[in-house]
CSV table of C-alpha atoms in Angstrom, one decimal:
chain,number,residue,atom,x,y,z
A,1,UNK,CA,-48.6,-25.3,39.1
A,2,UNK,CA,-46.5,-28.3,40.3
A,3,UNK,CA,-45.9,-31.2,40.4
A,4,UNK,CA,-43.9,-31.1,37.2
A,5,UNK,CA,-41.8,-34.1,37.4
A,6,UNK,CA,-40.2,-33.8,33.9
A,7,UNK,CA,-39.4,-30.3,34.4
A,8,UNK,CA,-37.8,-31.2,37.8
A,9,UNK,CA,-35.5,-33.6,36.3
A,10,UNK,CA,-34.0,-31.1,34.5
A,11,UNK,CA,-33.9,-28.6,37.0
A,12,UNK,CA,-32.9,-30.7,40.1
A,13,UNK,CA,-36.4,-29.3,41.6
A,14,UNK,CA,-36.3,-25.8,41.1
A,15,UNK,CA,-40.0,-25.1,41.0
A,16,UNK,CA,-40.2,-21.6,39.3
A,17,UNK,CA,-40.8,-20.7,35.7
A,18,UNK,CA,-39.9,-19.9,32.9
A,19,UNK,CA,-36.6,-21.9,32.3
A,20,UNK,CA,-34.7,-22.1,29.2
A,21,UNK,CA,-33.2,-25.5,27.8
A,22,UNK,CA,-30.7,-25.5,25.2
A,23,UNK,CA,-29.8,-29.2,25.0
A,24,UNK,CA,-28.7,-30.3,28.2
A,25,UNK,CA,-27.7,-26.5,29.6
A,26,UNK,CA,-30.7,-25.4,31.5
A,27,UNK,CA,-30.8,-21.6,32.5
A,28,UNK,CA,-33.5,-20.8,35.8
A,29,UNK,CA,-34.9,-17.1,36.1
A,30,UNK,CA,-35.5,-14.8,33.4
A,31,UNK,CA,-32.7,-12.3,35.0
A,32,UNK,CA,-30.3,-15.4,33.5
A,33,UNK,CA,-32.6,-16.5,30.6
A,34,UNK,CA,-32.4,-12.9,29.1
A,35,UNK,CA,-28.6,-12.6,28.9
A,36,UNK,CA,-28.1,-16.1,27.5
A,37,UNK,CA,-30.3,-15.5,24.8
A,38,UNK,CA,-28.3,-12.0,24.4
A,39,UNK,CA,-25.2,-14.2,24.0
A,40,UNK,CA,-26.9,-16.3,21.0
A,41,UNK,CA,-28.7,-13.3,19.4
A,42,UNK,CA,-26.8,-10.2,20.1
A,43,UNK,CA,-28.6,-7.9,17.1
A,44,UNK,CA,-30.8,-6.1,18.3
A,45,UNK,CA,-29.2,-5.9,21.8
A,46,UNK,CA,-31.7,-6.1,24.8
A,47,UNK,CA,-28.9,-3.7,26.5
A,48,UNK,CA,-29.0,-0.6,23.8
A,49,UNK,CA,-26.7,1.9,23.9
A,50,UNK,CA,-24.4,0.5,26.6
A,51,UNK,CA,-27.2,0.1,29.1
A,52,UNK,CA,-26.7,-3.6,30.5
A,53,UNK,CA,-25.7,-2.9,34.2
A,54,UNK,CA,-28.1,-0.2,34.9
A,55,UNK,CA,-30.8,-1.8,33.2
A,56,UNK,CA,-30.3,-5.3,34.9
A,57,UNK,CA,-29.9,-3.5,38.1
A,58,UNK,CA,-33.0,-2.0,37.6
A,59,UNK,CA,-34.9,-4.6,36.3
A,60,UNK,CA,-34.1,-6.8,39.5
A,61,UNK,CA,-35.0,-4.0,41.2
A,62,UNK,CA,-38.4,-3.4,39.7
A,63,UNK,CA,-39.3,-7.0,40.0
A,64,UNK,CA,-38.5,-7.3,43.7
A,65,UNK,CA,-40.4,-4.2,44.6
A,66,UNK,CA,-43.5,-4.8,42.7
A,67,UNK,CA,-44.3,-8.5,42.7
A,68,UNK,CA,-46.3,-8.2,46.0
A,69,UNK,CA,-48.1,-5.4,45.2
A,70,UNK,CA,-48.9,-6.4,41.9
A,71,UNK,CA,-50.3,-9.5,43.5
A,72,UNK,CA,-52.3,-7.4,45.8
A,73,UNK,CA,-53.8,-5.6,42.9
A,74,UNK,CA,-54.6,-8.8,40.9
A,75,UNK,CA,-56.5,-10.8,43.6
A,76,UNK,CA,-58.2,-7.4,44.5
A,77,UNK,CA,-60.1,-7.7,41.1
A,78,UNK,CA,-59.8,-11.6,40.6
A,79,UNK,CA,-59.1,-13.1,43.9
A,80,UNK,CA,-62.6,-14.7,44.1
A,81,UNK,CA,-62.1,-17.0,41.1
A,82,UNK,CA,-58.5,-18.2,42.2
A,83,UNK,CA,-58.9,-22.1,42.8
A,84,UNK,CA,-58.2,-23.0,46.4
A,85,UNK,CA,-55.5,-25.5,45.7
A,86,UNK,CA,-53.7,-22.5,44.1
A,87,UNK,CA,-53.9,-20.5,46.8
A,88,UNK,CA,-52.7,-23.0,49.1
A,89,UNK,CA,-49.7,-24.2,46.9
A,90,UNK,CA,-48.7,-20.3,46.7
A,91,UNK,CA,-49.2,-20.1,50.5
A,92,UNK,CA,-47.2,-23.5,51.5
A,93,UNK,CA,-44.5,-23.8,48.8
A,94,UNK,CA,-44.2,-20.5,46.9
A,95,UNK,CA,-44.5,-17.0,48.5
A,96,UNK,CA,-45.2,-17.9,52.1
A,97,UNK,CA,-48.2,-15.8,52.1
A,98,UNK,CA,-52.0,-16.2,52.0
A,99,UNK,CA,-52.9,-14.4,48.7
A,100,UNK,CA,-56.6,-14.9,49.1
A,101,UNK,CA,-58.8,-11.8,48.4
A,102,UNK,CA,-59.5,-11.7,52.2
A,103,UNK,CA,-56.1,-12.2,53.3
A,104,UNK,CA,-54.4,-9.5,50.9
A,105,UNK,CA,-57.2,-6.9,51.5
A,106,UNK,CA,-55.8,-5.4,54.7
A,107,UNK,CA,-52.6,-4.4,52.7
A,108,UNK,CA,-54.3,-3.0,49.5
A,109,UNK,CA,-53.9,0.5,50.5
A,110,UNK,CA,-50.2,0.0,50.7
A,111,UNK,CA,-49.7,-2.1,47.9
A,112,UNK,CA,-51.6,0.7,45.5
A,113,UNK,CA,-49.3,3.5,47.2
A,114,UNK,CA,-46.0,1.0,46.1
A,115,UNK,CA,-47.5,0.7,42.7
A,116,UNK,CA,-48.2,4.5,42.0
A,117,UNK,CA,-45.2,5.2,43.2
A,118,UNK,CA,-43.1,2.6,40.9
A,119,UNK,CA,-45.3,4.0,37.7
A,120,UNK,CA,-44.7,7.1,38.7
A,121,UNK,CA,-41.0,6.8,38.2
A,122,UNK,CA,-41.6,4.9,35.0
A,123,UNK,CA,-43.5,7.5,33.4
A,124,UNK,CA,-40.9,10.1,34.5
A,125,UNK,CA,-38.3,7.9,32.9
A,126,UNK,CA,-40.2,7.2,29.6
A,127,UNK,CA,-40.8,11.2,29.3
A,128,UNK,CA,-36.9,11.5,29.8
A,129,UNK,CA,-36.2,8.7,27.2
A,130,UNK,CA,-39.1,10.4,24.7
A,131,UNK,CA,-37.2,13.7,25.0
A,132,UNK,CA,-34.0,12.0,24.1
A,133,UNK,CA,-36.1,10.9,21.0
A,134,UNK,CA,-36.0,7.3,22.2
A,135,UNK,CA,-39.1,4.8,22.0
A,136,UNK,CA,-38.1,2.8,25.0
A,137,UNK,CA,-36.3,3.6,28.0
A,138,UNK,CA,-32.4,3.4,26.7
A,139,UNK,CA,-32.9,3.8,22.9
A,140,UNK,CA,-34.9,2.6,19.9
A,141,UNK,CA,-35.3,-0.7,20.9
A,142,UNK,CA,-36.7,-2.2,24.3
A,143,UNK,CA,-34.4,-3.3,27.0
A,144,UNK,CA,-34.2,-5.7,29.7
A,145,UNK,CA,-35.8,-3.0,31.9
A,146,UNK,CA,-38.4,-2.2,29.6
A,147,UNK,CA,-39.6,-6.0,29.6
A,148,UNK,CA,-39.3,-6.2,33.4
A,149,UNK,CA,-41.5,-3.1,33.6
A,150,UNK,CA,-43.9,-4.5,31.1
A,151,UNK,CA,-44.6,-7.9,32.1
A,152,UNK,CA,-46.1,-6.7,35.5
A,153,UNK,CA,-48.2,-4.4,33.7
A,154,UNK,CA,-49.3,-7.0,31.5
A,155,UNK,CA,-50.4,-9.1,34.3
A,156,UNK,CA,-52.6,-6.6,35.6
A,157,UNK,CA,-53.9,-5.3,32.4
A,158,UNK,CA,-54.4,-9.0,30.8
A,159,UNK,CA,-56.3,-10.5,33.8
A,160,UNK,CA,-58.1,-7.4,35.6
A,161,UNK,CA,-60.9,-5.2,34.2
A,162,UNK,CA,-60.3,-2.0,32.6
A,163,UNK,CA,-60.9,0.1,35.7
A,164,UNK,CA,-57.2,-1.7,37.0
A,165,UNK,CA,-55.6,1.6,34.8
A,166,UNK,CA,-56.6,4.2,37.2
A,167,UNK,CA,-56.4,1.6,40.2
A,168,UNK,CA,-53.2,0.6,40.1
A,169,UNK,CA,-51.5,3.9,38.4
A,170,UNK,CA,-51.0,2.5,35.0
A,171,UNK,CA,-52.1,5.8,33.0
A,172,UNK,CA,-50.1,7.1,30.5
A,173,UNK,CA,-48.2,4.3,29.3
A,174,UNK,CA,-50.3,3.1,26.6
A,175,UNK,CA,-48.3,3.8,23.6
A,176,UNK,CA,-44.9,2.3,25.3
A,177,UNK,CA,-47.0,-0.7,26.5
A,178,UNK,CA,-48.4,-1.2,22.9
A,179,UNK,CA,-45.1,-0.8,21.3
A,180,UNK,CA,-43.8,-3.7,23.6
A,181,UNK,CA,-46.8,-6.0,22.8
A,182,UNK,CA,-46.5,-5.4,18.9
A,183,UNK,CA,-43.6,-7.4,18.9
A,184,UNK,CA,-45.4,-10.4,19.4
A,185,UNK,CA,-44.1,-14.1,20.2
A,186,UNK,CA,-42.1,-14.9,16.9
A,187,UNK,CA,-42.2,-18.5,15.7
A,188,UNK,CA,-42.2,-21.3,17.7
A,189,UNK,CA,-42.7,-25.4,17.6
A,190,UNK,CA,-44.5,-26.9,20.5
A,191,UNK,CA,-42.7,-29.6,22.4
A,192,UNK,CA,-44.0,-31.8,24.9
A,193,UNK,CA,-42.0,-32.5,28.4
A,194,UNK,CA,-40.9,-35.8,27.2
A,195,UNK,CA,-39.5,-34.6,24.1
A,196,UNK,CA,-37.5,-31.9,26.4
A,197,UNK,CA,-36.5,-34.7,28.5
A,198,UNK,CA,-35.1,-36.9,25.7
A,199,UNK,CA,-33.2,-33.7,24.4
A,200,UNK,CA,-31.3,-33.3,27.3
A,201,UNK,CA,-30.5,-36.8,27.0
A,202,UNK,CA,-29.2,-36.8,23.8
A,203,UNK,CA,-26.6,-34.1,24.6
A,204,UNK,CA,-23.8,-33.1,26.8
A,205,UNK,CA,-23.6,-29.7,28.3
A,206,UNK,CA,-21.8,-27.2,26.7
A,207,UNK,CA,-18.4,-26.4,28.4
A,208,UNK,CA,-18.6,-23.1,29.9
A,209,UNK,CA,-16.4,-20.4,28.2
A,210,UNK,CA,-18.2,-17.3,29.1
A,211,UNK,CA,-17.4,-17.4,32.9
A,212,UNK,CA,-14.0,-17.7,34.8
A,213,UNK,CA,-14.0,-20.8,36.9
A,214,UNK,CA,-13.4,-18.8,40.1
A,215,UNK,CA,-14.7,-15.1,39.2
A,216,UNK,CA,-16.3,-14.8,42.5
A,217,UNK,CA,-13.8,-15.1,45.5
A,218,UNK,CA,-17.0,-15.4,47.6
A,219,UNK,CA,-17.9,-18.5,46.3
A,220,UNK,CA,-16.8,-22.1,47.5
A,221,UNK,CA,-14.2,-23.6,45.0
A,222,UNK,CA,-15.3,-25.1,41.7
A,223,UNK,CA,-15.8,-28.6,42.2
A,224,UNK,CA,-17.5,-28.3,45.7
A,225,UNK,CA,-20.6,-29.7,46.2
A,226,UNK,CA,-23.1,-26.8,46.8
A,227,UNK,CA,-26.8,-26.0,46.8
A,228,UNK,CA,-28.2,-23.1,45.1
A,229,UNK,CA,-31.3,-21.7,46.8
A,230,UNK,CA,-33.7,-18.6,45.8
A,231,UNK,CA,-33.4,-15.9,48.5
A,232,UNK,CA,-36.7,-14.7,48.5
A,233,UNK,CA,-39.7,-17.3,47.8
A,234,UNK,CA,-39.9,-20.9,46.3
A,235,UNK,CA,-36.9,-21.8,48.0
A,236,UNK,CA,-36.1,-25.2,46.8
A,237,UNK,CA,-32.5,-26.0,47.1
A,238,UNK,CA,-30.5,-27.3,44.1
A,239,UNK,CA,-27.8,-29.7,44.4
A,240,UNK,CA,-24.8,-30.0,42.2
A,241,UNK,CA,-21.3,-29.6,41.5
A,242,UNK,CA,-19.8,-26.1,40.9
A,243,UNK,CA,-18.6,-25.4,37.9
A,244,UNK,CA,-18.3,-21.8,37.7
A,245,UNK,CA,-19.4,-18.4,39.5
A,246,UNK,CA,-19.1,-14.7,38.9
A,247,UNK,CA,-20.9,-12.0,40.5
A,248,UNK,CA,-23.4,-12.2,37.5
A,249,UNK,CA,-23.8,-16.1,37.2
A,250,UNK,CA,-23.7,-19.5,38.8
A,251,UNK,CA,-23.3,-22.8,37.1
A,252,UNK,CA,-23.6,-26.4,38.6
A,253,UNK,CA,-23.3,-29.8,37.2
A,254,UNK,CA,-25.9,-32.4,37.9
A,255,UNK,CA,-26.5,-36.1,37.0
A,256,UNK,CA,-30.1,-37.0,36.8
A,257,UNK,CA,-31.1,-40.7,36.1
A,258,UNK,CA,-33.7,-39.5,33.5
A,259,UNK,CA,-32.0,-36.4,31.9
A,260,UNK,CA,-28.2,-37.5,32.4
A,261,UNK,CA,-25.7,-34.8,32.8
A,262,UNK,CA,-26.9,-31.2,32.7
A,263,UNK,CA,-25.5,-27.9,33.6
A,264,UNK,CA,-27.9,-25.7,35.5
A,265,UNK,CA,-27.3,-22.0,35.6
A,266,UNK,CA,-28.6,-19.4,37.9
A,267,UNK,CA,-28.1,-15.8,38.0
A,268,UNK,CA,-26.1,-14.8,41.2
A,269,UNK,CA,-28.2,-11.9,42.5
A,270,UNK,CA,-31.3,-13.2,44.1
A,271,UNK,CA,-29.6,-16.7,45.1
A,272,UNK,CA,-27.8,-18.3,48.1
A,273,UNK,CA,-25.1,-20.6,47.2
A,274,UNK,CA,-23.8,-22.8,49.8
A,275,UNK,CA,-21.7,-25.7,50.6
A,276,UNK,CA,-23.6,-29.1,50.4
A,277,UNK,CA,-23.3,-33.0,50.2
A,278,UNK,CA,-24.3,-34.5,47.0
A,279,UNK,CA,-24.0,-38.1,45.7
A,280,UNK,CA,-20.7,-39.1,44.7
A,281,UNK,CA,-21.7,-40.0,41.1
A,282,UNK,CA,-21.3,-36.4,40.6
A,283,UNK,CA,-17.6,-36.0,40.3
A,284,UNK,CA,-17.0,-33.7,37.4
A,285,UNK,CA,-14.9,-30.4,38.5
A,286,UNK,CA,-13.5,-29.6,35.1
A,287,UNK,CA,-13.9,-26.0,33.5
A,288,UNK,CA,-13.3,-26.5,30.0
A,289,UNK,CA,-12.9,-23.6,27.2
A,290,UNK,CA,-15.2,-23.6,24.3
A,291,UNK,CA,-15.9,-21.5,21.4
A,292,UNK,CA,-19.3,-19.4,21.0
A,293,UNK,CA,-19.7,-21.1,17.8
A,294,UNK,CA,-19.3,-24.8,19.6
A,295,UNK,CA,-22.4,-23.6,22.0
A,296,UNK,CA,-24.4,-23.1,19.1
A,297,UNK,CA,-23.7,-26.3,17.0
């Protein structure tokens, strides 16, 4: 829970997590982090059998439809244990609603209906995939849609008593759920916030080569001062100079006194990009080509 002053230095104040940092490039929102990781490590692909457009669109829709109903079911079971300061933060600076158990209770029947409808769709989709011989929605490896559906399911199963399975309509998903859980978390080396900030300062942002500089004609021109703001919750604007934008991604350049020069990346769906004024120290308008190998070095 905020404040996260060192993370804010990297993101420009964007308050949601997770974020992905690669040197002086910072990727905000899972819907952009996963495509960034796909470019770095495309095998196995998180878009099996050419499902990228469909899987990304449905994953975005799933998260939008399921977030509040999932919270409603969650606080029904564990709301009494939520710290008051957490509830206050979520109301005043994140969701804009009171997520205390008492406040959410009147909408619980509606939230349960939403969960049953969405999980009914998921069971149907998985049954069709299994009939094609697939272990996951689009093939033999999980897609971004599998991961999106799994994370809300995990939130409920990991934090609520076993009766949440029947309460929220999660029955019949055990085999699929366990297959994804079995992937694990891989190997990682912990890093402190200070180390992450220093890492950014030691690098320059990788020149953008996977996007055309003016790939979305609805956007301000590259070199324009803009703000990028989530359009649903945690609506904290991040200011910078527009480097490149398409219908899938927005990249802005920021100057931070602690972290130095940064490129901050956002997904295009779910974010508003508007003209803004920023300090004159951020004067970059360039859009330099690079090779993917250079981005990895």
